[in-house]
C-alpha cells in the first residue's frame, strides 16, 4: 500500500468513503446530520486541506486523510478495510511528511480516541460542541514527543 495524492475529481469517491466510515463508526450521527455535513465536506472542507489516500489494486480509494496546518482534519477508512493498517499508514505518513501534531476527535467515537492515544496523542482540551455548533463534544489531542 502506498499513500497517493488526491485530485479534485476524486472528491465524490472520498465523500462516499467518508459516509461509509461515518455510518460504521459514528452511531451518534443521524441520517439528517450526514445529509447536512455532506455538501459542506465536499465544497468547503476538501478544497482547503491537503488530501492523501490509499487505493486498492483496482484504484478504488480505501481511506484518506486531510491535513491543514499540522492538524488532522479528517481521517476515514472504508468499513470493509478497517483493521488492515490503512489508518496507521495514513497517520504515519502525515506525521512524517506533513509534520502533523494535532487532531480533534469526536468524544463519542471511542475507537478513534483509542486509535490516536495508542499512537502517542494525548487529550489536552475538550469542547462541548463541534466547529459547526452541533452538540458533538470534541477532544483536542496533541502528539507527545
XYZ file of C-alpha atoms in Angstrom:
145
model
C 0.000 0.000 0.000
C 1.222 3.468 -0.862
C -0.028 6.936 0.003
C -1.129 8.890 -3.046
C -2.230 12.433 -3.833
C -5.932 13.179 -4.151
C -7.249 15.168 -7.098
C -10.496 17.170 -7.180
C -12.069 14.545 -9.454
C -11.616 12.078 -6.516
C -13.828 14.152 -4.189
C -17.059 12.264 -4.915
C -15.370 8.943 -4.137
C -13.812 10.437 -0.988
C -17.259 11.561 0.128
C -18.557 8.004 -0.334
C -15.670 6.693 1.806
C -16.456 9.341 4.431
C -20.142 8.384 4.549
C -19.404 4.654 4.692
C -16.936 5.171 7.526
C -19.194 7.534 9.473
C -22.163 5.167 9.243
C -19.970 2.357 10.615
C -18.234 4.258 13.419
C -20.320 7.300 14.398
C -23.543 5.841 15.789
C -24.360 9.206 17.369
C -24.708 10.902 13.963
C -28.154 10.739 12.352
C -29.090 10.453 8.676
C -30.075 14.114 8.852
C -26.637 15.025 10.215
C -24.981 13.129 7.365
C -27.144 14.941 4.815
C -26.218 18.257 6.473
C -22.466 17.568 6.519
C -22.041 16.072 3.020
C -22.227 19.287 0.955
C -20.076 21.137 3.498
C -17.380 18.488 3.324
C -17.486 18.307 -0.468
C -17.439 22.034 -1.199
C -15.785 23.609 1.849
C -13.613 21.036 3.633
C -11.964 19.033 0.842
C -10.705 22.073 -1.108
C -8.847 23.608 1.865
C -6.929 20.605 3.210
C -4.006 18.588 1.907
C -5.594 15.268 0.959
C -3.804 11.928 0.674
C -5.324 8.497 0.094
C -4.639 4.782 -0.123
C -6.151 2.803 -3.006
C -6.616 -0.886 -3.658
C -5.163 -2.734 -6.666
C -8.134 -1.665 -8.796
C -7.664 2.016 -7.975
C -10.575 2.348 -5.538
C -9.957 4.567 -2.521
C -9.828 2.600 0.746
C -9.069 5.502 3.078
C -7.963 9.106 3.164
C -6.531 11.810 5.393
C -6.949 15.578 5.248
C -4.406 17.864 6.916
C -4.319 21.622 7.453
C -1.570 23.485 9.314
C -0.106 20.410 11.077
C -3.570 19.229 12.189
C -5.510 16.204 11.016
C -8.907 17.485 9.929
C -10.186 14.125 8.684
C -9.096 10.507 8.605
C -11.582 7.966 7.287
C -11.270 4.349 6.152
C -13.902 2.222 4.425
C -15.542 -0.047 6.967
C -14.596 -3.157 4.957
C -10.939 -2.045 5.003
C -10.710 -1.218 8.706
C -8.144 -3.093 10.773
C -5.744 -3.575 7.850
C -3.270 -0.806 8.683
C -4.619 1.855 6.317
C -5.377 4.391 9.047
C -1.984 3.799 10.633
C -0.228 4.163 7.267
C -2.016 7.469 6.590
C -1.331 8.748 10.109
C 2.355 7.814 9.974
C 2.666 9.499 6.565
C 1.018 12.665 7.907
C 3.332 12.758 10.929
C 6.497 12.133 8.890
C 5.723 14.092 5.717
C 3.240 16.777 6.797
C 4.502 17.416 10.359
C 1.128 16.610 11.918
C 0.979 17.020 15.687
C -2.706 17.773 16.431
C -6.109 16.212 15.881
C -9.658 16.838 17.074
C -11.733 13.711 17.723
C -15.405 13.193 18.485
C -15.568 12.178 22.135
C -18.453 9.868 21.227
C -16.152 7.842 18.945
C -14.072 5.888 21.487
C -12.421 3.745 18.779
C -10.922 6.863 17.184
C -9.873 8.271 20.559
C -8.131 4.987 21.359
C -6.518 4.855 17.893
C -4.863 8.238 18.411
C -3.952 7.578 22.055
C -2.273 4.316 21.052
C -0.147 6.304 18.604
C 1.039 8.895 21.112
C -1.662 11.574 21.082
C -2.911 12.923 24.399
C -6.076 14.836 25.226
C -5.261 18.412 26.178
C -8.703 20.069 25.964
C -12.410 19.387 25.379
C -15.125 21.396 23.645
C -18.814 20.622 24.295
C -19.756 21.330 20.654
C -18.108 20.833 17.263
C -16.871 23.587 14.936
C -20.333 23.950 13.377
C -22.088 24.323 16.708
C -23.501 20.797 16.712
C -23.775 19.037 20.111
C -20.908 16.624 19.431
C -18.193 17.035 22.107
C -14.701 17.310 20.658
C -11.460 16.160 22.266
C -8.439 18.232 21.241
C -5.407 15.967 21.114
C -1.698 16.669 20.689
C 1.094 14.301 19.705
C 3.576 13.905 22.535
C 7.245 13.504 21.514
